[in-house]
Coordinates of C-alpha atoms and ligand atoms in Angstrom, one line a residue:
M28 CA 0.7 -8.1 29.2
I29 CA -2.5 -7.3 31.0
V30 CA -5.4 -9.6 31.8
Y31 CA -8.6 -8.6 32.9
D32 CA -11.4 -11.1 33.7
N33 CA -15.5 -10.6 32.8
Y34 CA -14.1 -7.2 31.2
S35 CA -16.6 -4.5 30.3
L36 CA -16.6 -3.3 26.5
L37 CA -18.4 -0.4 27.0
S38 CA -15.1 1.8 26.8
R39 CA -14.0 -0.8 23.7
N40 CA -16.6 -0.1 21.4
T41 CA -17.2 3.6 19.7
F42 CA -21.2 2.2 19.1
G43 CA -21.2 2.2 23.1
I44 CA -23.0 -0.9 23.3
D45 CA -22.6 -1.9 26.8
V46 CA -21.3 -6.5 27.1
K47 CA -19.0 -7.8 28.7
A48 CA -16.1 -9.9 27.6
D49 CA -15.0 -13.3 30.0
K50 CA -11.3 -11.8 29.3
F51 CA -9.7 -9.4 27.7
V52 CA -5.9 -9.7 27.0
E53 CA -3.4 -6.8 25.7
Y54 CA -0.5 -7.7 24.8
E55 CA 3.0 -5.8 23.9
S56 CA 5.6 -7.9 22.0
V57 CA 4.8 -10.6 19.1
D58 CA 5.7 -13.4 21.9
E59 CA 3.4 -12.5 23.8
L60 CA 0.9 -12.5 21.4
T61 CA 2.3 -16.8 20.2
S62 CA 2.2 -17.3 24.4
I63 CA -1.2 -16.1 24.6
L64 CA -2.0 -18.1 21.4
Q65 CA -0.9 -20.7 22.4
E66 CA -3.0 -20.6 25.7
I67 CA -6.3 -20.2 23.7
K68 CA -5.3 -23.4 21.0
K69 CA -4.4 -25.6 24.6
D70 CA -8.3 -24.4 26.1
N71 CA -10.1 -24.6 22.8
N72 CA -11.6 -21.4 23.7
P73 CA -13.0 -19.0 21.5
F74 CA -11.7 -15.3 20.7
L75 CA -11.8 -12.2 18.5
H76 CA -8.7 -9.6 17.9
I77 CA -10.1 -5.7 18.0
G78 CA -8.6 -2.5 17.5
E79 CA -10.1 0.2 18.5
G80 CA -13.5 -1.0 18.4
S81 CA -14.8 1.8 15.7
N82 CA -16.0 -0.8 13.0
L83 CA -17.6 -3.5 15.4
L84 CA -21.6 -4.0 16.7
F85 CA -21.4 -6.4 19.6
S86 CA -24.7 -8.0 19.8
Q87 CA -23.9 -9.4 22.9
D88 CA -21.7 -10.9 26.0
F89 CA -18.4 -12.7 24.7
H90 CA -17.5 -16.1 26.2
G91 CA -13.9 -16.7 25.6
T92 CA -10.5 -13.9 25.1
I93 CA -10.4 -10.7 23.5
L94 CA -6.9 -9.4 22.4
H95 CA -5.8 -5.8 21.9
S96 CA -2.7 -4.9 20.3
L97 CA -0.5 -2.6 22.4
I98 CA 2.4 -3.1 19.8
K99 CA 2.8 1.1 18.5
D100 CA 6.3 1.3 17.3
I101 CA 7.2 3.2 14.4
T102 CA 10.7 2.0 12.7
I103 CA 12.7 3.4 8.8
T104 CA 13.1 0.3 7.4
E105 CA 14.0 1.5 4.5
E106 CA 14.8 5.2 2.6
S107 CA 15.8 6.3 -0.5
D108 CA 16.1 9.8 -2.2
C109 CA 11.5 9.9 -2.9
S110 CA 10.6 7.3 -0.6
V111 CA 10.6 6.4 3.0
D112 CA 9.2 3.3 4.4
L113 CA 7.8 2.9 8.0
K114 CA 7.2 -0.1 10.0
V115 CA 4.6 0.1 12.8
G116 CA 2.7 -1.6 15.3
A117 CA -0.6 -2.5 14.8
G118 CA -1.4 -1.5 18.0
A119 CA -0.5 2.2 16.8
N120 CA -3.5 4.7 16.9
W121 CA -4.1 5.1 13.1
D122 CA -4.2 9.3 13.4
D123 CA -1.0 9.3 15.2
F124 CA 0.6 7.8 12.5
V125 CA -0.6 10.1 9.9
Q126 CA 0.2 12.5 12.2
Y127 CA 3.6 11.6 12.8
S128 CA 4.6 11.2 8.9
V129 CA 2.7 15.0 8.1
S130 CA 5.3 15.9 10.7
K131 CA 8.3 14.5 9.0
G132 CA 7.0 16.1 5.9
L133 CA 6.2 12.3 4.3
Y134 CA 3.6 12.6 1.4
G135 CA 0.5 9.8 1.5
A136 CA -1.5 9.0 4.2
E137 CA -2.9 12.5 4.5
N138 CA -6.0 12.4 3.7
L139 CA -6.7 9.7 5.9
S140 CA -6.2 12.2 8.4
Y141 CA -8.6 12.0 11.8
I142 CA -9.9 8.2 10.9
P143 CA -10.9 6.4 13.7
G144 CA -9.2 3.1 14.4
E145 CA -5.7 1.4 14.7
V146 CA -3.1 0.6 12.2
G147 CA -3.9 -3.9 12.0
A148 CA -7.7 -2.7 11.0
S149 CA -6.4 -0.2 8.3
A150 CA -4.9 -3.0 6.7
V151 CA -7.8 -5.4 7.0
Q152 CA -10.4 -2.9 5.8
N153 CA -8.4 -1.0 3.7
I154 CA -9.7 2.1 5.1
G155 CA -10.5 5.4 2.8
A156 CA -11.2 8.6 2.5
Y157 CA -11.4 11.8 0.2
G158 CA -9.8 9.8 -3.1
R159 CA -7.4 7.4 -1.3
E160 CA -7.4 4.3 0.4
A161 CA -4.9 2.2 3.0
K162 CA -4.2 0.1 0.4
D163 CA -2.3 2.9 -1.8
I164 CA 0.7 3.3 1.1
I165 CA 0.5 -0.2 2.2
L166 CA 3.7 -2.0 1.2
N167 CA 3.3 -4.9 3.1
V168 CA 1.8 -6.8 6.4
E169 CA 3.2 -9.1 8.8
A170 CA 1.1 -11.4 10.4
I171 CA 0.8 -14.2 13.0
D172 CA -0.9 -17.5 11.8
V173 CA -3.3 -18.2 14.3
L174 CA -3.1 -22.2 13.5
S175 CA 0.9 -22.4 13.1
G176 CA 1.6 -19.3 15.4
E177 CA 4.2 -18.7 12.3
K178 CA 5.2 -15.6 11.2
R179 CA 4.3 -14.4 7.8
I180 CA 5.0 -11.5 5.5
F181 CA 1.3 -10.5 3.1
S182 CA 2.6 -8.0 -0.3
N183 CA 0.3 -5.9 -0.8
Q184 CA -0.3 -7.8 -3.8
E185 CA -1.4 -10.7 -2.0
C186 CA -3.6 -8.8 0.7
N187 CA -5.8 -8.7 -2.1
Y188 CA -7.4 -5.0 -1.9
S189 CA -10.0 -3.5 -3.3
Y190 CA -13.1 -1.0 -2.2
R191 CA -13.3 -1.8 2.1
H192 CA -12.2 -5.1 1.2
S193 CA -9.4 -7.4 2.1
I194 CA -7.8 -11.2 2.5
F195 CA -7.9 -10.6 5.6
K196 CA -11.5 -9.6 5.8
K197 CA -13.1 -13.1 3.7
E198 CA -11.1 -15.4 2.4
L199 CA -8.5 -15.2 5.5
K200 CA -10.8 -14.0 8.1
N201 CA -9.8 -14.9 12.2
R202 CA -6.5 -16.8 10.6
Y203 CA -4.1 -14.0 11.1
I204 CA -3.6 -11.6 13.1
I205 CA -1.9 -8.5 12.2
T206 CA 1.4 -7.5 13.7
Y207 CA 3.4 -4.8 12.2
V208 CA 2.4 -2.9 8.6
T209 CA 4.9 -1.3 6.8
Y210 CA 3.9 1.7 4.7
R211 CA 5.9 3.5 1.9
L212 CA 5.5 7.3 2.0
S213 CA 6.8 9.9 -0.4
K214 CA 9.0 12.4 0.5
I215 CA 7.4 14.1 -3.4
A216 CA 4.6 16.2 -3.0
A217 CA 1.7 14.8 -4.5
F218 CA -1.7 16.2 -3.3
D219 CA -4.8 14.5 -4.4
L220 CA -7.6 17.4 -3.7
D221 CA -10.2 16.4 -6.0
Y222 CA -12.8 14.5 -4.4
G223 CA -15.7 16.3 -2.3
N224 CA -14.8 19.5 -1.3
V225 CA -11.4 19.4 -0.2
R226 CA -9.8 21.8 -3.1
R227 CA -12.8 24.1 -2.2
E228 CA -12.2 24.4 1.7
L229 CA -8.8 25.6 1.1
D230 CA -9.8 28.2 -1.5
I231 CA -11.6 29.3 1.3
A232 CA -9.6 29.3 4.0
G233 CA -6.7 31.0 2.0
C234 CA -4.4 28.2 2.7
D235 CA -1.6 27.1 0.7
V236 CA -1.6 23.6 -0.4
T237 CA 1.0 21.9 2.1
L238 CA 0.6 18.6 4.1
E239 CA -0.3 20.5 6.9
N240 CA -3.4 22.6 6.0
V241 CA -4.3 19.4 3.7
R242 CA -4.4 17.3 7.0
N243 CA -6.2 20.4 8.6
T244 CA -8.7 20.8 6.3
I245 CA -9.7 17.1 6.2
I246 CA -10.0 17.1 10.2
K247 CA -12.5 19.9 9.8
I248 CA -14.8 17.9 6.5
R249 CA -14.7 15.4 9.2
R250 CA -15.4 16.7 12.3
E251 CA -18.6 18.8 11.1
K252 CA -19.6 16.2 9.0
L253 CA -19.1 13.2 11.2
P254 CA -20.5 13.1 15.2
D255 CA -17.7 12.1 17.5
P256 CA -17.9 8.8 19.0
K257 CA -17.5 10.3 22.2
E258 CA -20.3 12.6 22.1
L259 CA -22.5 10.4 20.3
G260 CA -22.1 6.4 19.7
N261 CA -21.4 5.9 16.6
A262 CA -19.0 3.1 14.2
G263 CA -18.9 5.9 11.1
S264 CA -20.2 5.1 8.1
F265 CA -22.3 1.9 8.9
F266 CA -22.8 0.7 5.0
M267 CA -20.8 0.5 2.6
N268 CA -22.0 2.2 -0.9
P269 CA -22.8 0.1 -3.5
V270 CA -21.3 -0.2 -7.0
V271 CA -23.9 -1.6 -9.5
G272 CA -22.7 -2.6 -13.1
N273 CA -24.0 -0.6 -16.4
N274 CA -27.4 -1.6 -17.5
K275 CA -28.7 -1.1 -13.4
F276 CA -26.9 2.2 -13.4
N277 CA -28.5 3.5 -16.7
E278 CA -32.0 2.3 -15.4
L279 CA -31.4 4.5 -11.9
I280 CA -29.7 7.9 -13.9
E281 CA -32.7 7.9 -16.3
K282 CA -35.8 8.4 -13.5
Y283 CA -32.7 10.0 -10.8
P284 CA -30.8 12.3 -12.9
S285 CA -29.8 14.6 -10.0
M286 CA -28.1 10.9 -8.2
P287 CA -24.5 11.3 -7.9
Y288 CA -22.1 8.6 -8.3
Y289 CA -18.4 7.7 -9.4
K290 CA -16.6 5.6 -12.0
M291 CA -15.0 2.8 -10.8
G292 CA -13.3 1.6 -13.6
E293 CA -14.8 -1.4 -15.7
D294 CA -16.1 -2.7 -12.2
G295 CA -19.0 -0.2 -12.8
M296 CA -20.4 3.0 -10.6
K297 CA -20.1 3.6 -6.9
I298 CA -23.4 5.2 -5.9
P299 CA -23.4 7.2 -2.1
A300 CA -25.1 5.2 0.4
A301 CA -25.8 8.3 2.3
W302 CA -27.7 9.4 -0.7
L303 CA -30.2 6.6 -0.9
I304 CA -30.5 6.8 2.5
D305 CA -31.4 10.1 2.1
Q306 CA -33.6 9.5 -0.7
C307 CA -35.7 7.6 1.5
G308 CA -36.1 9.9 4.8
F309 CA -34.2 8.5 6.8
K310 CA -31.8 11.6 7.8
G311 CA -32.2 12.7 11.2
Y312 CA -35.1 9.2 12.0
K313 CA -35.0 9.0 15.3
T314 CA -36.8 5.3 17.1
G315 CA -36.0 4.3 20.3
N316 CA -32.6 4.7 21.4
V317 CA -30.8 4.8 17.6
G318 CA -31.5 7.1 14.9
V319 CA -29.8 7.6 11.6
H320 CA -27.4 11.3 11.7
H321 CA -29.1 14.5 10.5
I322 CA -25.7 15.3 8.4
Q323 CA -24.1 12.4 7.2
P324 CA -27.3 10.0 7.0
L325 CA -24.8 7.0 6.2
V326 CA -24.1 6.9 10.0
L327 CA -26.2 5.8 12.2
V328 CA -25.7 6.7 16.4
N329 CA -27.0 5.2 19.4
L330 CA -29.0 7.8 21.1
G331 CA -28.1 6.5 24.4
G332 CA -28.2 3.1 25.9
A333 CA -29.1 1.8 22.7
D334 CA -28.6 -2.0 22.6
S335 CA -27.1 -4.0 19.3
R336 CA -30.8 -5.2 18.5
E337 CA -32.4 -1.5 18.4
V338 CA -29.1 -1.1 15.9
M339 CA -29.8 -3.9 13.8
A340 CA -33.3 -3.1 13.5
L341 CA -33.1 0.2 12.3
A342 CA -30.1 -1.0 9.7
E343 CA -32.7 -3.7 8.7
K344 CA -35.8 -0.8 7.9
I345 CA -33.1 1.0 5.9
V346 CA -31.6 -2.0 3.8
E347 CA -35.5 -3.1 3.4
S348 CA -36.7 0.6 2.3
V349 CA -33.4 1.1 0.2
F350 CA -34.2 -1.8 -2.0
D351 CA -37.6 -1.0 -2.5
K352 CA -37.5 2.2 -3.5
F353 CA -33.8 1.5 -5.6
G354 CA -33.3 -2.4 -6.0
I355 CA -30.2 -2.0 -4.5
K356 CA -29.0 -4.0 -1.4
I357 CA -26.8 -1.9 0.7
V358 CA -24.3 -4.3 3.0
P359 CA -23.0 -3.2 6.0
E360 CA -19.3 -1.8 7.0
V361 CA -19.7 -2.2 10.5
N362 CA -18.7 -6.1 11.5
Y363 CA -21.6 -7.9 13.9
I364 CA -20.1 -9.8 16.7
Ligands
EPU25 N1 -25.2 12.9 0.2 C1 -26.5 12.7 0.4 N2 -27.3 13.3 1.6 C2 -26.4 13.5 2.7 C3 -25.3 13.0 2.8 C4 -24.6 13.1 1.4 O1 -27.2 12.5 -0.7 O2 -27.2 14.0 3.6 C5 -24.5 12.6 -1.0 C6 -23.9 13.5 -2.0 O3 -24.2 13.5 -3.0 C7 -22.6 13.4 -1.3 C8 -22.4 11.8 -1.3 O4 -23.5 11.2 -0.8 O5 -21.8 13.9 -2.4 C9 -21.0 11.3 -0.7 O6 -21.2 11.8 0.8 P1 -19.6 11.8 1.5 O7 -18.9 12.9 0.3 O8 -20.0 12.4 2.6 O9 -19.2 10.5 1.6 P2 -19.7 8.9 1.5 O10 -19.7 7.7 0.5 O11 -21.1 9.2 2.5 C10 -17.3 8.0 2.0 C11 -16.4 7.2 3.3 C12 -16.2 7.8 4.7 C13 -15.3 8.8 4.0 C14 -16.0 9.6 2.6 C15 -14.9 10.6 2.4 C16 -17.7 5.0 2.4 C17 -18.2 3.7 3.3 N3 -17.7 5.8 3.0 O12 -18.7 8.2 2.3 O13 -15.8 7.0 5.3 O14 -14.9 9.4 5.2 O15 -16.4 9.1 1.3 O16 -14.3 10.3 1.3 O17 -17.0 4.5 1.7 C18 -16.2 5.8 7.2 O18 -15.7 4.5 6.6 O19 -16.2 4.9 8.1 C19 -16.4 6.9 6.6 C20 -16.7 8.1 7.2

């Protein structure tokens, strides 16, 4: 276990916000986690669990303990003719896991290549990209009850997954700490290339459709479109894509016939927030130390030395403009701490 006092969180959040935590603790096993939780409970201290900090916006110093998992092991727990179950430590880097599964010839995670963050967060956020979501491959989630210290295994269904949502984000927020996620990956080739320009990029490059080529194509697309947090602080998509009902959709499409959308089954239509923000003229907008990315307007960026108030003020301005123009209230995907 590694314990730091008065710890700078600058390198622990991809937005690059310079705040501190009273205590920062990294644990290497479930036993270490349960003993820290007992201590925290005894002292009645606030705590927060983070992953790689790629979806957080710290608004101020954190007076309490921040926990981070160093549990990174990958174990095969079950194997059949057509699938393999991989139990992965919550502290493993997400893309290391994707790389590992691609290298083993296992299908299902490749479209989620190069998403920042850790395995534990994949199960909380239900990360998604290029037509796939973490929920499509999650078999179950192992977690520790913060109150009792007991282990509980949540089946995929019990996690209550939907677009960028899980039970851990809302109903059970702060109640459980995820220690392991088990993914079921397929040995049988099945690709999903129809979202965005994945298939076109593969065609242009003259590549065969293989796991490696799909992964490399998605990495290429993401690198071209999304800013690297090491160069420009950001937390990926700042807002979720709103889902509107059929009446609202009909009203909008009549007024804006070129509006892009994706059908969400019975739930309505998903409108890209990037398009809404772009239409409001924010693409490439800069104010003070913050801005809107010039290629992907869904991403807010720290131009250098920004504090969270500046980011939140810009986010608020965007929310208001989108609401005034389209009557849609877009909601941040990023967690304000
Ligand atoms: N668009 C514009 N103007 C722009 C950019 C995009 O109008 O300047 C429109 C285009 O019509 C485009 C549409 O927005 O087709 C959607 O853009 P894109 O395909 O880039 O995807 P997105 O909906 O903006 C989502 C995820 C991303 C994920 C991509 C690819 C959310 C909140 N974001 O973005 O996830 O990589 O799809 O699947 O669902 C993240 O969560 O951090 C993230 C990057």
